[in-house]
Coordinates of N, CA and C in Angstrom, one line a residue:
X2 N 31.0 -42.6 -32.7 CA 30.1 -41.5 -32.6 C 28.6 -42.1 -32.5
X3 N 28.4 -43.1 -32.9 CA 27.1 -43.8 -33.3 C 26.7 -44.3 -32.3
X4 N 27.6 -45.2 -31.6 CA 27.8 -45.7 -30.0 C 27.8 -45.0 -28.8
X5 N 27.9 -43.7 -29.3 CA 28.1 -42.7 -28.0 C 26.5 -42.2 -28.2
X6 N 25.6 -41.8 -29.4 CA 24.7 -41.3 -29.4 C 23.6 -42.5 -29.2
X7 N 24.0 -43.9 -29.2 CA 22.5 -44.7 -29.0 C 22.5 -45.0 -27.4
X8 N 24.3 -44.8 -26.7 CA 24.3 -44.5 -25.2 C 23.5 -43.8 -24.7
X9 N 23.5 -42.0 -25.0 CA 22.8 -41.4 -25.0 C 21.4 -41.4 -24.8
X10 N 21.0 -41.6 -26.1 CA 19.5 -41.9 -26.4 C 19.1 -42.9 -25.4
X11 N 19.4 -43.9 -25.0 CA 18.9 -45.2 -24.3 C 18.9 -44.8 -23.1
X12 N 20.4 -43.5 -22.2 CA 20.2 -43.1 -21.0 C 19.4 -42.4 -20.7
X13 N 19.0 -41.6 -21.6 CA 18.4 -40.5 -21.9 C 16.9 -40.9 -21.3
X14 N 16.5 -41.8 -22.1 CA 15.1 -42.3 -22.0 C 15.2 -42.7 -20.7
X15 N 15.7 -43.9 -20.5 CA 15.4 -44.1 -19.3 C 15.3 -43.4 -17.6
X16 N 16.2 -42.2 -17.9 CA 16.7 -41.5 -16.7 C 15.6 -40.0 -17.0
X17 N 15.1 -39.8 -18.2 CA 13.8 -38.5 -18.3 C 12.6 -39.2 -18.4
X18 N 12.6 -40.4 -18.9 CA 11.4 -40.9 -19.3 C 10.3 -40.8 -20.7
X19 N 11.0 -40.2 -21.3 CA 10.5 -39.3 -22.2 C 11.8 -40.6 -23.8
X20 N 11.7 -40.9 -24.9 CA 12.4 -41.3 -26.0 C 12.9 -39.9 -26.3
X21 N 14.1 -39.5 -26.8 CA 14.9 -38.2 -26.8 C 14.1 -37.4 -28.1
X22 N 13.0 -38.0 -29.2 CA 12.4 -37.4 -30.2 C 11.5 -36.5 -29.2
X23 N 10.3 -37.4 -29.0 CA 9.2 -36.9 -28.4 C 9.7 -35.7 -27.0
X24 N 10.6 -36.2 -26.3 CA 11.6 -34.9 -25.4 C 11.6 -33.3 -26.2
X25 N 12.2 -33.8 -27.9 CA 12.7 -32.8 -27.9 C 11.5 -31.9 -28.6
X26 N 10.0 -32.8 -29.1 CA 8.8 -31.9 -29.2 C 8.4 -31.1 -27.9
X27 N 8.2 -32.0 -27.0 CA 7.9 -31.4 -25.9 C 8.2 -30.2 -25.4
X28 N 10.0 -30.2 -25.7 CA 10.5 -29.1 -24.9 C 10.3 -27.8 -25.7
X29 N 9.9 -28.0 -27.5 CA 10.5 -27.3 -28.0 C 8.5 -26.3 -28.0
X30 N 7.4 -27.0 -27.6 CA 6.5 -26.6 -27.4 C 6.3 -25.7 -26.1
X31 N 7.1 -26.2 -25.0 CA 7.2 -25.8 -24.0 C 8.1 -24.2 -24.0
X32 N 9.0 -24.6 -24.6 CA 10.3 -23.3 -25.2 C 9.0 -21.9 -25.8
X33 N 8.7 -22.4 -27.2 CA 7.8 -21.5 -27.9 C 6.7 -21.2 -27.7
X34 N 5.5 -22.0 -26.7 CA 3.9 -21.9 -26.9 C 3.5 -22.5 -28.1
X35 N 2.8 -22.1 -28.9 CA 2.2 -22.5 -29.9 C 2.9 -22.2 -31.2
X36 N 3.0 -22.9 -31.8 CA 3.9 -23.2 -33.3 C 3.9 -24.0 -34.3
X37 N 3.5 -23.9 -35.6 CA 3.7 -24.3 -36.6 C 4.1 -25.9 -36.4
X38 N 3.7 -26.8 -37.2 CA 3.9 -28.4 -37.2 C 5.4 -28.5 -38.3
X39 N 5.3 -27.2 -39.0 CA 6.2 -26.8 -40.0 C 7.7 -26.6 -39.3
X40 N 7.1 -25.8 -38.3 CA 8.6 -24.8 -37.6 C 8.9 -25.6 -36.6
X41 N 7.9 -26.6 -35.9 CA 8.3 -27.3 -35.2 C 9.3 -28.4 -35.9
X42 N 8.8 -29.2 -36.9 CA 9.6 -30.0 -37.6 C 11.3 -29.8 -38.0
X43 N 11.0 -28.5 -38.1 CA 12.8 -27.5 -38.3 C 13.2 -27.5 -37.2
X44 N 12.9 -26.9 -36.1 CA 13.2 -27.1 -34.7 C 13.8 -28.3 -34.3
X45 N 13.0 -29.2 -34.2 CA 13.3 -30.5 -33.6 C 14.4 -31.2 -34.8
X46 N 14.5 -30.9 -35.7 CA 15.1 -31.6 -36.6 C 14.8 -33.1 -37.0
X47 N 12.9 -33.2 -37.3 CA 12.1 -34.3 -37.9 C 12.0 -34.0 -38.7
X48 N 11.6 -35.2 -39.5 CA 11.2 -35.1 -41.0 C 9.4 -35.2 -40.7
X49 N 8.9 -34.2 -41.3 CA 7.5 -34.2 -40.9 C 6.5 -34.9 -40.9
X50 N 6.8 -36.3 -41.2 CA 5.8 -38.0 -40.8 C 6.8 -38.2 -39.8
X51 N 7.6 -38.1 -39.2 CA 7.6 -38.9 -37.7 C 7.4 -37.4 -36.8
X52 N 7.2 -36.6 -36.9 CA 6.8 -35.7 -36.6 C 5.0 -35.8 -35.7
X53 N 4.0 -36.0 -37.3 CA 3.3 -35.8 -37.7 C 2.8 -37.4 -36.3
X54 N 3.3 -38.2 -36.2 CA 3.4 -39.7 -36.0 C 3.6 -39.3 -34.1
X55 N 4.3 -38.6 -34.1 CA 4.9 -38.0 -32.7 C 3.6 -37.5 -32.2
X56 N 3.0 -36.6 -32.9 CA 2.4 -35.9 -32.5 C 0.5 -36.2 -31.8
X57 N 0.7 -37.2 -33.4 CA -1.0 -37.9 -32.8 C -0.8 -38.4 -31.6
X58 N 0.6 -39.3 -31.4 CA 0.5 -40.2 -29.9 C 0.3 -39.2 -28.7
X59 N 0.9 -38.3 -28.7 CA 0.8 -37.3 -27.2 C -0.3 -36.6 -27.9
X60 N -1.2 -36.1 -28.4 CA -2.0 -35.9 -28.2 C -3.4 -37.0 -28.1
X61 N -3.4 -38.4 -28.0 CA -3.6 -39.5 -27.9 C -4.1 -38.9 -26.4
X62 N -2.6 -38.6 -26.0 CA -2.1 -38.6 -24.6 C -3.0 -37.6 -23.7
X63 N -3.4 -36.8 -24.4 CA -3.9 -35.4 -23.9 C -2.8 -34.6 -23.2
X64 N -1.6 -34.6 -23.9 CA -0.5 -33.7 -23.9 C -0.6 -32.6 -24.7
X65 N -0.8 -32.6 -26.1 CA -0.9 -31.6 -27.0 C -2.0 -31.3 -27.6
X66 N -2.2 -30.3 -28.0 CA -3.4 -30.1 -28.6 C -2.8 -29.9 -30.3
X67 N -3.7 -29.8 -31.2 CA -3.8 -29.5 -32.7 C -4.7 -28.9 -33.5
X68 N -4.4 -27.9 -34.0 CA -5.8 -26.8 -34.6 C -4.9 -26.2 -35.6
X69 N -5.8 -25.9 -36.8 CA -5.9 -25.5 -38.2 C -5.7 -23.8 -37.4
X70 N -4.8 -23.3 -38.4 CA -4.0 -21.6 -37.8 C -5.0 -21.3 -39.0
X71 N -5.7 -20.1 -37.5 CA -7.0 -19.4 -38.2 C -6.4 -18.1 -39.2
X72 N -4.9 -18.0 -39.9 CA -4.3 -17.0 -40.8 C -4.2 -17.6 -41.7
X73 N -3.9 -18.9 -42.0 CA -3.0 -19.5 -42.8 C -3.9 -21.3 -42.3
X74 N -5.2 -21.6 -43.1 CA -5.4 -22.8 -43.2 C -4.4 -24.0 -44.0
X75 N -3.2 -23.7 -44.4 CA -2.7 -24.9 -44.4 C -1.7 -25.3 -44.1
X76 N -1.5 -24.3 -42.4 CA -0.7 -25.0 -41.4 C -1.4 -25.1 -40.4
X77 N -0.9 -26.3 -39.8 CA -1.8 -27.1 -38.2 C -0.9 -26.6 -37.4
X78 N -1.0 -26.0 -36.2 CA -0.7 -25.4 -35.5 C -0.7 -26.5 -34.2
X79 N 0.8 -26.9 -33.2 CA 0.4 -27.6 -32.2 C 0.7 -26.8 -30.5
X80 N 0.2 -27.0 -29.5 CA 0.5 -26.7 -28.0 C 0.9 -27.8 -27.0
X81 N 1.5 -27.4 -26.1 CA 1.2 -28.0 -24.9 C -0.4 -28.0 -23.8
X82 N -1.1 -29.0 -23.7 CA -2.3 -28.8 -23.3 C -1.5 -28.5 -21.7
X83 N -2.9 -28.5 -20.4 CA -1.9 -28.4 -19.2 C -1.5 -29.2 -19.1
X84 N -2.0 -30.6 -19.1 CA -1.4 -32.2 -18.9 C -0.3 -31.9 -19.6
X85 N -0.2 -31.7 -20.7 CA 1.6 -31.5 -21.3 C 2.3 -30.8 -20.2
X86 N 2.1 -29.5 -20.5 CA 2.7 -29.0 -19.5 C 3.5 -29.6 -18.0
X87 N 2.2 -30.1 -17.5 CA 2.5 -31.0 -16.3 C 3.8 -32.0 -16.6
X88 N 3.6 -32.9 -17.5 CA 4.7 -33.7 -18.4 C 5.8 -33.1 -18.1
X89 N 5.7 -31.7 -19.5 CA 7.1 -30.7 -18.9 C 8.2 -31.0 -17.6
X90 N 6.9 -30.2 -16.7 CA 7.4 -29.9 -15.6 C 8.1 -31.1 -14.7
X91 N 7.5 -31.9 -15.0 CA 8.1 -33.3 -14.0 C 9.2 -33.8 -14.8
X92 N 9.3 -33.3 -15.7 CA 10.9 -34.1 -16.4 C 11.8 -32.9 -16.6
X93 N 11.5 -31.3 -16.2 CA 12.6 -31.1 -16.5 C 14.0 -31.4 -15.4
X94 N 13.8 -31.4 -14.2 CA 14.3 -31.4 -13.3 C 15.0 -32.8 -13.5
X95 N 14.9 -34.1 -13.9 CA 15.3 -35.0 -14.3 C 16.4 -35.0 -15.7
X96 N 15.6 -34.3 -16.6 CA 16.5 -34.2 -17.6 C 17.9 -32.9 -16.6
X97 N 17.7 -31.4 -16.5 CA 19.1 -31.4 -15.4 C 19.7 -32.2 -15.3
X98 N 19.3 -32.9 -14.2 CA 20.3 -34.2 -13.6 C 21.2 -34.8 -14.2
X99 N 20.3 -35.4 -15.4 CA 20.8 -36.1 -16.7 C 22.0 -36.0 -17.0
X100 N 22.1 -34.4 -17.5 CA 23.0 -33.3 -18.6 C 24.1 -33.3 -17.0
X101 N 23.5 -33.1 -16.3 CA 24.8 -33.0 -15.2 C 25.7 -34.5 -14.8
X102 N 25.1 -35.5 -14.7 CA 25.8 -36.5 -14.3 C 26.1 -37.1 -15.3
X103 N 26.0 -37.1 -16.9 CA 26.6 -37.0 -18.0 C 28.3 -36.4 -18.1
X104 N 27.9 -35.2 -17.7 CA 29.2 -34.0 -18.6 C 29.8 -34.2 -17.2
X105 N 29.8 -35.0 -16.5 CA 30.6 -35.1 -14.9 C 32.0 -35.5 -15.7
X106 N 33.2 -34.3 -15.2 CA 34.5 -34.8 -15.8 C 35.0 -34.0 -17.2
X107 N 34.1 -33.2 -17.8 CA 34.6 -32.1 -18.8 C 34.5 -30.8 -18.2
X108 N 35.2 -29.8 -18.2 CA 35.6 -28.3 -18.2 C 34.7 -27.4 -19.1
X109 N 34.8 -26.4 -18.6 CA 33.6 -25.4 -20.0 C 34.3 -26.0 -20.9
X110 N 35.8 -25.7 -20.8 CA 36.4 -25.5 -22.7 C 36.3 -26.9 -23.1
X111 N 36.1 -28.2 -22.7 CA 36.0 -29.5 -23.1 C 34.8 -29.1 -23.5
X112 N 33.8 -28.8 -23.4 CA 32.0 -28.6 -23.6 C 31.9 -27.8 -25.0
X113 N 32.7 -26.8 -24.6 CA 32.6 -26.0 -25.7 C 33.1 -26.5 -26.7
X114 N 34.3 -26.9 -27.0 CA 35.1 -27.5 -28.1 C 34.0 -28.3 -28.5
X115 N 33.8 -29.4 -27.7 CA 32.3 -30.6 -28.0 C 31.7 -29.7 -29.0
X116 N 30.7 -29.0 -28.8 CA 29.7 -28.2 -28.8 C 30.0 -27.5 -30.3
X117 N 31.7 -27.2 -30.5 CA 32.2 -26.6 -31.8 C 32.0 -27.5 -33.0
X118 N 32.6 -28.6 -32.5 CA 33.3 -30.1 -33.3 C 31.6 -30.5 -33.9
X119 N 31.0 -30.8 -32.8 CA 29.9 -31.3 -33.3 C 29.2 -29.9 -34.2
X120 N 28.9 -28.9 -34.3 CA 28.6 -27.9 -35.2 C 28.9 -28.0 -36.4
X121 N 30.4 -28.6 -36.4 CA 31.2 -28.2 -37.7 C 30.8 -29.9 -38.3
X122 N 30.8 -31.0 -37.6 CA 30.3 -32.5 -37.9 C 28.7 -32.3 -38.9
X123 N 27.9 -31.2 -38.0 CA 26.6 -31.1 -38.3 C 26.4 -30.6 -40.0
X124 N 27.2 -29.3 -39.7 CA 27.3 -28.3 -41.1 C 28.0 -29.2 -42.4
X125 N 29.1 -29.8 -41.8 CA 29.6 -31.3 -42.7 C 28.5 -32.1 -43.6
X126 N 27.8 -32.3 -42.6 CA 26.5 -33.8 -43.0 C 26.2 -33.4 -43.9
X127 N 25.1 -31.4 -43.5 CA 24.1 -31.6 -44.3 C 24.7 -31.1 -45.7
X128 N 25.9 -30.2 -45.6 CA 26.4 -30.4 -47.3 C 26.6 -31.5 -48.2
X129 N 27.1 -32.5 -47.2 CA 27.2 -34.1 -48.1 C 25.4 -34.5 -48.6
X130 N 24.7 -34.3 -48.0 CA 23.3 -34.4 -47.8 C 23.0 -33.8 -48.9
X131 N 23.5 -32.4 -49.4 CA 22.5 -31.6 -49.9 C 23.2 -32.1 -51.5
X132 N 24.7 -32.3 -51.4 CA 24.9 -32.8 -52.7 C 25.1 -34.3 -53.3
X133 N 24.6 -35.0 -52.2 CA 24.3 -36.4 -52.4 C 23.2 -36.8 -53.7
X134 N 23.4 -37.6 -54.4 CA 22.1 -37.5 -55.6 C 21.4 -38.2 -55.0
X135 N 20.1 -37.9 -55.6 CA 18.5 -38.5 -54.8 C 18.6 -39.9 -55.1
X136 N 18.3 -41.0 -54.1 CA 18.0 -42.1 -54.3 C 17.2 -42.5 -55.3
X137 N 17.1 -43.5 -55.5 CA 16.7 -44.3 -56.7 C 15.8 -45.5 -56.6
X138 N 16.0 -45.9 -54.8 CA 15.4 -47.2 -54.6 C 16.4 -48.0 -54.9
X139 N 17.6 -47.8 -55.3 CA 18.6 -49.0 -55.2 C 19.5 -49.1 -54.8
X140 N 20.3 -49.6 -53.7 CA 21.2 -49.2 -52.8 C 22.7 -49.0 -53.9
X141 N 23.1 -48.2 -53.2 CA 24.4 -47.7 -53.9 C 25.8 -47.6 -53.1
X142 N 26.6 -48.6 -53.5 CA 27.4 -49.0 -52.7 C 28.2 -48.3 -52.2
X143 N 29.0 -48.1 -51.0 CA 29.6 -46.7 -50.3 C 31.0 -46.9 -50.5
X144 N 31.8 -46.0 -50.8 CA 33.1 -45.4 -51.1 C 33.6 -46.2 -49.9
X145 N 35.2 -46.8 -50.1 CA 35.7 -47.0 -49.3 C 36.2 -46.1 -48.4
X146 N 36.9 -46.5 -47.4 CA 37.0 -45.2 -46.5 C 38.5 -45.7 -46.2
X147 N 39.7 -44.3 -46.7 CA 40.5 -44.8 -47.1 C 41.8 -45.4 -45.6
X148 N 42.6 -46.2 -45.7 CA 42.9 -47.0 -44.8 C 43.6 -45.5 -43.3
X149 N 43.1 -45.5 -42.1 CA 44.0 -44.7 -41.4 C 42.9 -43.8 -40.9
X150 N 42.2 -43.1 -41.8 CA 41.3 -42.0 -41.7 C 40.6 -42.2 -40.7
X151 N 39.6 -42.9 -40.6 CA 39.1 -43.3 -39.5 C 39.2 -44.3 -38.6
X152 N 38.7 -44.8 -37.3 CA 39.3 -45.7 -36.6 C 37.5 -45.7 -35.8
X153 N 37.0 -46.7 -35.6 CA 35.9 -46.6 -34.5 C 36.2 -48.0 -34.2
X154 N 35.1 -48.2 -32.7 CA 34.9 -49.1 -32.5 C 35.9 -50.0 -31.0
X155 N 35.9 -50.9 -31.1 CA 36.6 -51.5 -29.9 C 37.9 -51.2 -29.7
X156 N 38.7 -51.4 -30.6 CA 40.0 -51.2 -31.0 C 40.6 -50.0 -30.9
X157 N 40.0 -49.0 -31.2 CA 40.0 -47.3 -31.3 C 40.3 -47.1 -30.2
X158 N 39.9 -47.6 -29.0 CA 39.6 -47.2 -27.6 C 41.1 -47.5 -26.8
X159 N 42.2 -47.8 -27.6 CA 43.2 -48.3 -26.3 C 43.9 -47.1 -25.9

């Protein structure tokens, strides 16, 4: 799974142009208009210093803009400037392509099942996540994983 998603990620970039984080601020600015650094961070699913980290660079860029929400001063509010926008617009047609010469060879219901499996992988995590005990600073050695259960890797593949 790890191998399939750094595939991804690395095609991804190269073929949109865009690293698949900063993509998925972009689109999600592009999606909403103007939005919360808060709601954006939920959206995108960042933790809000690489977020925050994302954000100075494109606006570096003169892609996004950033302003204090004149309701509520202690949320920063981000946009697409038009230069973003422009950004947008030239990758989404690329990303398409992407998503299409990717999924070349699965059926809706192959997509969809994907689409299930990974939901139910997602909802999985974050419960292990939520009842995982907080770190400590000192690594804690992981459960073995019992013989059969899983299979990855080179071998997995015959």
């Amino acid at each position: 799974m790890g191998q399939a998603y750094r595939g991804m990620q690395s095609a991804f970039s190269s073929t949109v142009g865009h690293a698949l984080p900063r993509w998925r601020i972009l689109l999600a600015l592009h999606e909403c208009g103007q939005c919360s650094q808060k709601h954006l961070a939920e959206r995108c699913r960042l933790d809000p210093a690489s977020l925050t980290r994302q954000l100075q660079a494109m606006q570096k860029l003169g892609w996004i803009a950033r302003e204090v929400d004149p309701q509520d001063n202690r949320l920063t509010n981000a946009r697409l400037t038009p230069a973003g926008q422009v950004v947008v617009d030239e990758a989404l047609p690329r990303r398409a392509a992407f998503f299409e010469e990717s999924l070349k060879g699965l059926s809706a219901a192959d997509i969809d099942t994907l689409n299930r499996v990974l939901s139910v992988l997602e909802a999985n995590f974050l419960r292990a996540a939520d009842k995982a005990p907080q770190a400590s600073g000192r690594a804690v050695p992981a459960a073995p994983v019992p013989a059969g259960t899983f299979s990855a890797g080179p071998t997995a593949r015959k």
